[in-house]
Tab-separated table of C-alpha atoms in Angstrom:
chain	number	residue	atom	x	y	z
A	1	MET	CA	15.917	12.049	-5.053
A	2	ALA	CA	17.960	9.631	-3.020
A	3	LEU	CA	17.415	5.927	-3.652
A	4	ILE	CA	18.120	3.660	-0.689
A	5	ASN	CA	18.115	-0.120	-0.729
A	6	CYS	CA	17.857	-0.816	2.976
A	7	ASP	CA	18.593	-4.198	4.549
A	8	PHE	CA	17.831	-4.334	8.260
A	9	PHE	CA	16.904	-6.719	11.042
A	10	SER	CA	13.288	-7.122	12.142
A	11	ASP	CA	12.665	-8.086	15.744
A	12	VAL	CA	9.087	-8.994	14.831
A	13	LEU	CA	10.041	-11.278	11.956
A	14	GLU	CA	13.176	-12.466	13.771
A	15	VAL	CA	15.099	-12.298	10.510
A	16	GLY	CA	16.761	-9.778	8.234
A	17	THR	CA	14.467	-8.100	5.732
A	18	SER	CA	14.541	-5.312	3.130
A	19	MET	CA	12.833	-2.151	1.977
A	20	THR	CA	13.408	0.242	-0.895
A	21	VAL	CA	13.096	3.930	-0.040
A	22	VAL	CA	13.154	7.080	-2.141
A	23	LEU	CA	13.700	10.374	-0.350
A	24	PRO	CA	13.351	13.909	-1.700
A	25	GLN	CA	16.575	15.837	-2.206
A	26	ALA	CA	16.864	19.561	-2.863
A	27	THR	CA	18.953	20.058	-6.008
A	28	GLU	CA	19.867	22.910	-8.310
A	29	GLU	CA	21.750	21.031	-11.010
A	30	GLN	CA	19.838	17.793	-11.616
A	31	ILE	CA	18.115	18.064	-14.992
A	32	GLY	CA	14.485	17.087	-15.438
A	33	VAL	CA	13.628	16.505	-11.763
A	34	SER	CA	11.738	19.108	-9.757
A	35	PRO	CA	13.597	20.149	-6.591
A	36	ALA	CA	11.623	19.332	-3.490
A	37	GLY	CA	13.115	21.915	-1.156
A	38	LEU	CA	14.712	21.094	2.146
A	39	ARG	CA	12.570	19.921	5.038
A	40	THR	CA	12.982	17.659	7.986
A	41	ASP	CA	9.646	15.897	7.890
A	42	PHE	CA	8.883	14.695	4.371
A	43	PRO	CA	5.336	13.408	3.840
A	44	VAL	CA	5.600	9.662	3.376
A	45	LEU	CA	3.783	7.103	1.259
A	46	TYR	CA	4.011	3.453	2.253
A	47	LEU	CA	3.692	1.700	-1.112
A	48	LEU	CA	2.889	-2.002	-0.936
A	49	HIS	CA	3.695	-4.715	-3.467
A	50	GLY	CA	1.563	-7.516	-4.885
A	51	LEU	CA	1.585	-11.278	-4.466
A	52	SER	CA	4.250	-12.072	-7.062
A	53	ASP	CA	6.403	-8.995	-6.378
A	54	ASP	CA	8.920	-7.731	-3.850
A	55	HIS	CA	10.129	-4.408	-2.461
A	56	THR	CA	11.816	-3.476	-5.765
A	57	ALA	CA	8.824	-3.961	-8.063
A	58	TRP	CA	7.313	-0.467	-7.922
A	59	LEU	CA	10.716	1.058	-8.640
A	60	ARG	CA	11.475	-1.334	-11.516
A	61	TYR	CA	8.153	-1.251	-13.346
A	62	THR	CA	6.932	2.323	-12.816
A	63	SER	CA	8.461	5.804	-12.649
A	64	ILE	CA	7.527	6.175	-8.987
A	65	GLU	CA	10.804	7.920	-8.140
A	66	ARG	CA	10.137	10.650	-10.679
A	67	TYR	CA	6.526	11.087	-9.571
A	68	ALA	CA	7.555	11.277	-5.915
A	69	ALA	CA	10.260	13.837	-6.714
A	70	ALA	CA	7.746	16.203	-8.281
A	71	ALA	CA	5.518	15.899	-5.201
A	72	GLY	CA	8.284	16.150	-2.581
A	73	LEU	CA	7.144	12.793	-1.260
A	74	ALA	CA	9.145	10.059	0.457
A	75	VAL	CA	8.156	6.530	-0.569
A	76	VAL	CA	8.773	3.415	1.513
A	77	MET	CA	8.392	0.033	-0.188
A	78	PRO	CA	8.770	-2.922	2.224
A	79	ALA	CA	9.143	-6.618	1.430
A	80	VAL	CA	6.416	-8.888	2.829
A	81	HIS	CA	6.676	-11.870	0.441
A	82	ARG	CA	3.389	-13.780	-0.121
A	83	SER	CA	1.962	-12.949	3.301
A	84	PHE	CA	-1.196	-11.003	2.422
A	85	TYR	CA	0.041	-8.498	5.005
A	86	ALA	CA	-1.094	-10.891	7.747
A	87	ASP	CA	0.361	-12.516	10.808
A	88	GLU	CA	0.723	-15.859	9.072
A	89	ALA	CA	-0.804	-18.842	10.854
A	90	HIS	CA	2.200	-20.923	9.797
A	91	GLY	CA	4.926	-18.373	9.188
A	92	HIS	CA	5.955	-14.842	10.078
A	93	ARG	CA	4.086	-11.934	11.702
A	94	TYR	CA	3.954	-9.629	8.701
A	95	TRP	CA	0.887	-7.699	9.903
A	96	THR	CA	2.619	-6.784	13.144
A	97	PHE	CA	5.741	-5.963	11.165
A	98	VAL	CA	4.100	-3.603	8.675
A	99	SER	CA	1.560	-2.019	11.046
A	100	GLU	CA	3.732	-1.599	14.148
A	101	GLU	CA	7.441	-2.163	13.637
A	102	LEU	CA	8.012	-0.734	10.161
A	103	PRO	CA	6.841	2.841	10.918
A	104	LYS	CA	9.098	2.942	13.972
A	105	VAL	CA	12.097	1.687	11.993
A	106	VAL	CA	11.429	4.160	9.165
A	107	GLY	CA	11.086	7.017	11.656
A	108	SER	CA	14.391	6.107	13.294
A	109	PHE	CA	16.266	5.851	9.971
A	110	PHE	CA	14.830	8.663	7.835
A	111	ARG	CA	13.558	12.236	8.024
A	112	VAL	CA	9.897	11.532	7.385
A	113	SER	CA	6.792	12.919	9.001
A	114	GLU	CA	5.241	11.048	11.886
A	115	GLN	CA	2.020	13.055	11.587
A	116	PRO	CA	-1.029	11.085	10.396
A	117	ALA	CA	-2.054	13.904	8.048
A	118	SER	CA	1.251	13.486	6.184
A	119	THR	CA	1.333	9.675	6.222
A	120	PHE	CA	-0.276	7.708	3.391
A	121	VAL	CA	-0.530	4.088	2.275
A	122	ALA	CA	-1.239	2.577	-1.137
A	123	GLY	CA	-0.666	-0.707	-2.884
A	124	LEU	CA	-1.507	-2.913	-5.837
A	125	SER	CA	-3.376	-6.232	-5.855
A	126	MET	CA	-2.380	-7.980	-2.595
A	127	GLY	CA	-0.852	-4.630	-1.617
A	128	GLY	CA	-4.145	-2.863	-2.284
A	129	TYR	CA	-5.747	-5.239	0.185
A	130	GLY	CA	-2.940	-4.525	2.663
A	131	ALA	CA	-3.291	-0.763	2.246
A	132	LEU	CA	-7.041	-0.831	2.850
A	133	LYS	CA	-6.632	-3.171	5.818
A	134	LEU	CA	-4.128	-0.748	7.362
A	135	GLY	CA	-6.351	2.249	6.717
A	136	LEU	CA	-9.506	0.607	8.066
A	137	THR	CA	-7.825	-0.996	11.073
A	138	HIS	CA	-5.828	2.105	12.046
A	139	PRO	CA	-7.722	5.024	10.476
A	140	ASP	CA	-6.136	7.501	12.878
A	141	ARG	CA	-2.665	6.860	11.435
A	142	PHE	CA	-3.219	7.844	7.796
A	143	GLY	CA	-4.207	10.922	5.847
A	144	ALA	CA	-5.352	8.917	2.808
A	145	VAL	CA	-5.439	5.329	1.525
A	146	ALA	CA	-5.365	4.004	-2.049
A	147	SER	CA	-5.893	0.576	-3.575
A	148	LEU	CA	-4.948	-0.259	-7.170
A	149	SER	CA	-6.573	-3.447	-8.518
A	150	GLY	CA	-6.894	-4.566	-4.922
A	151	ALA	CA	-7.636	-8.157	-3.931
A	152	VAL	CA	-10.369	-6.703	-1.770
A	153	ASP	CA	-12.595	-9.775	-1.332
A	154	VAL	CA	-10.150	-12.049	0.432
A	155	ARG	CA	-12.855	-14.568	1.373
A	156	GLN	CA	-13.768	-15.155	-2.264
A	157	LEU	CA	-10.196	-15.003	-3.506
A	158	LEU	CA	-8.904	-17.692	-1.210
A	159	THR	CA	-11.605	-20.180	-2.201
A	160	ARG	CA	-9.855	-20.529	-5.560
A	161	PRO	CA	-7.948	-23.844	-5.792
A	162	GLU	CA	-4.726	-22.140	-6.898
A	163	ARG	CA	-4.748	-20.085	-3.681
A	164	SER	CA	-5.305	-23.030	-1.317
A	165	GLU	CA	-1.692	-22.978	-0.096
A	166	ILE	CA	-1.993	-19.315	0.902
A	167	ALA	CA	-5.361	-19.919	2.551
A	168	ARG	CA	-3.834	-22.666	4.693
A	169	ARG	CA	-0.408	-21.167	5.418
A	170	VAL	CA	-1.498	-17.579	6.025
A	171	PHE	CA	-5.047	-17.844	7.380
A	172	ASP	CA	-5.229	-21.487	8.499
A	173	GLY	CA	-8.263	-21.844	6.248
A	174	GLU	CA	-10.405	-19.282	8.083
A	175	ILE	CA	-10.931	-15.603	7.301
A	176	THR	CA	-11.958	-13.593	10.350
A	177	ASP	CA	-13.685	-10.222	10.348
A	178	SER	CA	-10.364	-8.563	11.180
A	179	ASP	CA	-9.073	-9.736	7.774
A	180	ASP	CA	-12.294	-8.998	5.832
A	181	LEU	CA	-12.317	-5.514	4.301
A	182	PHE	CA	-16.101	-5.443	3.946
A	183	ALA	CA	-16.513	-6.287	7.636
A	184	LEU	CA	-13.874	-3.741	8.660
A	185	LEU	CA	-15.583	-1.062	6.578
A	186	ALA	CA	-19.018	-1.903	8.002
A	187	ALA	CA	-17.656	-1.641	11.541
A	188	ALA	CA	-15.896	1.686	10.958
A	189	ALA	CA	-17.105	4.607	13.027
A	190	PRO	CA	-18.749	7.338	10.925
A	191	GLY	CA	-16.257	10.027	10.032
A	192	SER	CA	-13.249	8.030	11.193
A	193	VAL	CA	-12.120	6.582	7.863
A	194	PRO	CA	-9.492	8.563	5.915
A	195	PRO	CA	-10.224	9.417	2.286
A	196	LEU	CA	-10.123	6.327	0.073
A	197	TYR	CA	-9.108	5.866	-3.563
A	198	ILE	CA	-10.296	2.577	-5.084
A	199	ALA	CA	-9.060	1.854	-8.605
A	200	CYS	CA	-9.413	-1.173	-10.872
A	201	GLY	CA	-9.200	-2.033	-14.546
A	202	THR	CA	-12.624	-2.691	-16.040
A	203	GLU	CA	-11.336	-5.776	-17.894
A	204	GLU	CA	-10.346	-7.455	-14.614
A	205	ASP	CA	-13.220	-9.933	-14.500
A	206	ARG	CA	-12.483	-11.303	-11.036
A	207	LEU	CA	-11.414	-8.111	-9.286
A	208	MET	CA	-13.722	-5.532	-10.807
A	209	PRO	CA	-17.019	-6.670	-9.159
A	210	PRO	CA	-15.707	-6.727	-5.556
A	211	ASN	CA	-13.901	-3.400	-6.041
A	212	ARG	CA	-17.115	-1.836	-7.314
A	213	LYS	CA	-19.011	-3.363	-4.392
A	214	LEU	CA	-16.518	-2.013	-1.854
A	215	GLY	CA	-16.665	1.437	-3.422
A	216	GLU	CA	-20.465	1.427	-3.299
A	217	GLN	CA	-20.413	0.319	0.347
A	218	ALA	CA	-18.036	3.144	1.233
A	219	GLN	CA	-20.201	5.678	-0.585
A	220	GLY	CA	-23.305	4.324	1.149
A	221	GLN	CA	-21.642	4.842	4.530
A	222	GLY	CA	-20.845	8.461	3.670
A	223	ILE	CA	-17.097	7.897	3.401
A	224	ASP	CA	-14.959	10.190	1.259
A	225	VAL	CA	-14.069	7.795	-1.576
A	226	VAL	CA	-12.879	8.183	-5.155
A	227	THR	CA	-13.618	5.242	-7.453
A	228	ASP	CA	-11.414	5.040	-10.531
A	229	PHE	CA	-12.578	2.291	-12.867
A	230	ARG	CA	-10.830	2.714	-16.186
A	231	PRO	CA	-10.111	0.373	-19.128
A	232	GLY	CA	-7.268	-1.999	-18.297
A	233	VAL	CA	-6.153	-5.353	-16.982
A	234	HIS	CA	-3.876	-6.542	-14.187
A	235	GLU	CA	-0.618	-5.033	-15.428
A	236	TRP	CA	1.991	-2.373	-14.749
A	237	GLY	CA	0.977	-0.007	-17.540
A	238	LEU	CA	-2.324	0.570	-15.750
A	239	TRP	CA	-0.697	0.935	-12.329
A	240	ASP	CA	1.931	3.364	-13.629
A	241	ASP	CA	-0.891	5.586	-14.883
A	242	VAL	CA	-3.044	5.270	-11.767
A	243	ILE	CA	-0.262	5.905	-9.233
A	244	GLN	CA	0.296	9.316	-10.822
A	245	ASP	CA	-3.345	10.194	-10.220
A	246	VAL	CA	-3.137	8.827	-6.687
A	247	ILE	CA	-0.144	11.043	-5.886
A	248	ASN	CA	-1.911	14.054	-7.384
A	249	TRP	CA	-4.945	13.220	-5.206
A	250	LEU	CA	-3.034	12.903	-1.926
A	251	PRO	CA	-3.674	15.789	0.487
A	252	LEU	CA	-0.013	16.733	0.750
A	253	PRO	CA	0.778	19.475	3.272
A	254	ALA	CA	2.193	21.850	0.654
A	255	ARG	CA	-1.054	21.639	-1.327
A	256	SER	CA	-3.200	22.152	1.776
A	257	ALA	CA	-1.276	25.349	2.506
A	258	ASP	CA	-1.877	26.798	-0.967
């Protein structure tokens, strides 16, 4: 695998920003890493960070590079700070950045697939919310979507006093239906939503009930959804385990051809 720490300018954010990228590399001599084989259109996973993290977190706290190597999967990890993947009411346009500009920049820099069937998005906590928002807002762009311990009930979350600054700065104190995952899911056209993977640790008292509720709503609407509720709390040991299962679940082109 190639590891790229990429600093670049964003026209949308009007400032320099960063992403960490891992790309498959065909090798014969590297020990302990499965060769991916040469291609010009690697399937790509956009992997989103949580509220207290940055674009390096997944690489630092999990073995995502090794898991991606075995799958022949490119992984793009952008920095969005504490934006909740939104166009901030009093800040930067991170939703426009991640949903519109980032895929174009990635496509111009790297040999990754631009086909929806080979494009995936996943994330943890705030990033799980962002991944689901991307998948439900633009279902035609993704082959699968995964949320790990996602902050899926943003209305409830941002009523907490310790999140009042985010509620004001990002959402100006008002959550619209376009930011509400339950509303986005309810409005989704039947058959349009890509397969979903909703995971959460069962000891996460605040996050477990809304994740279960979202999974039940998806099932009730006939959406292809996997719910993965296993023992655990809000920590990297859980997410390192779950991301392996997510990657194994992704409908990668090589698996579809087998």
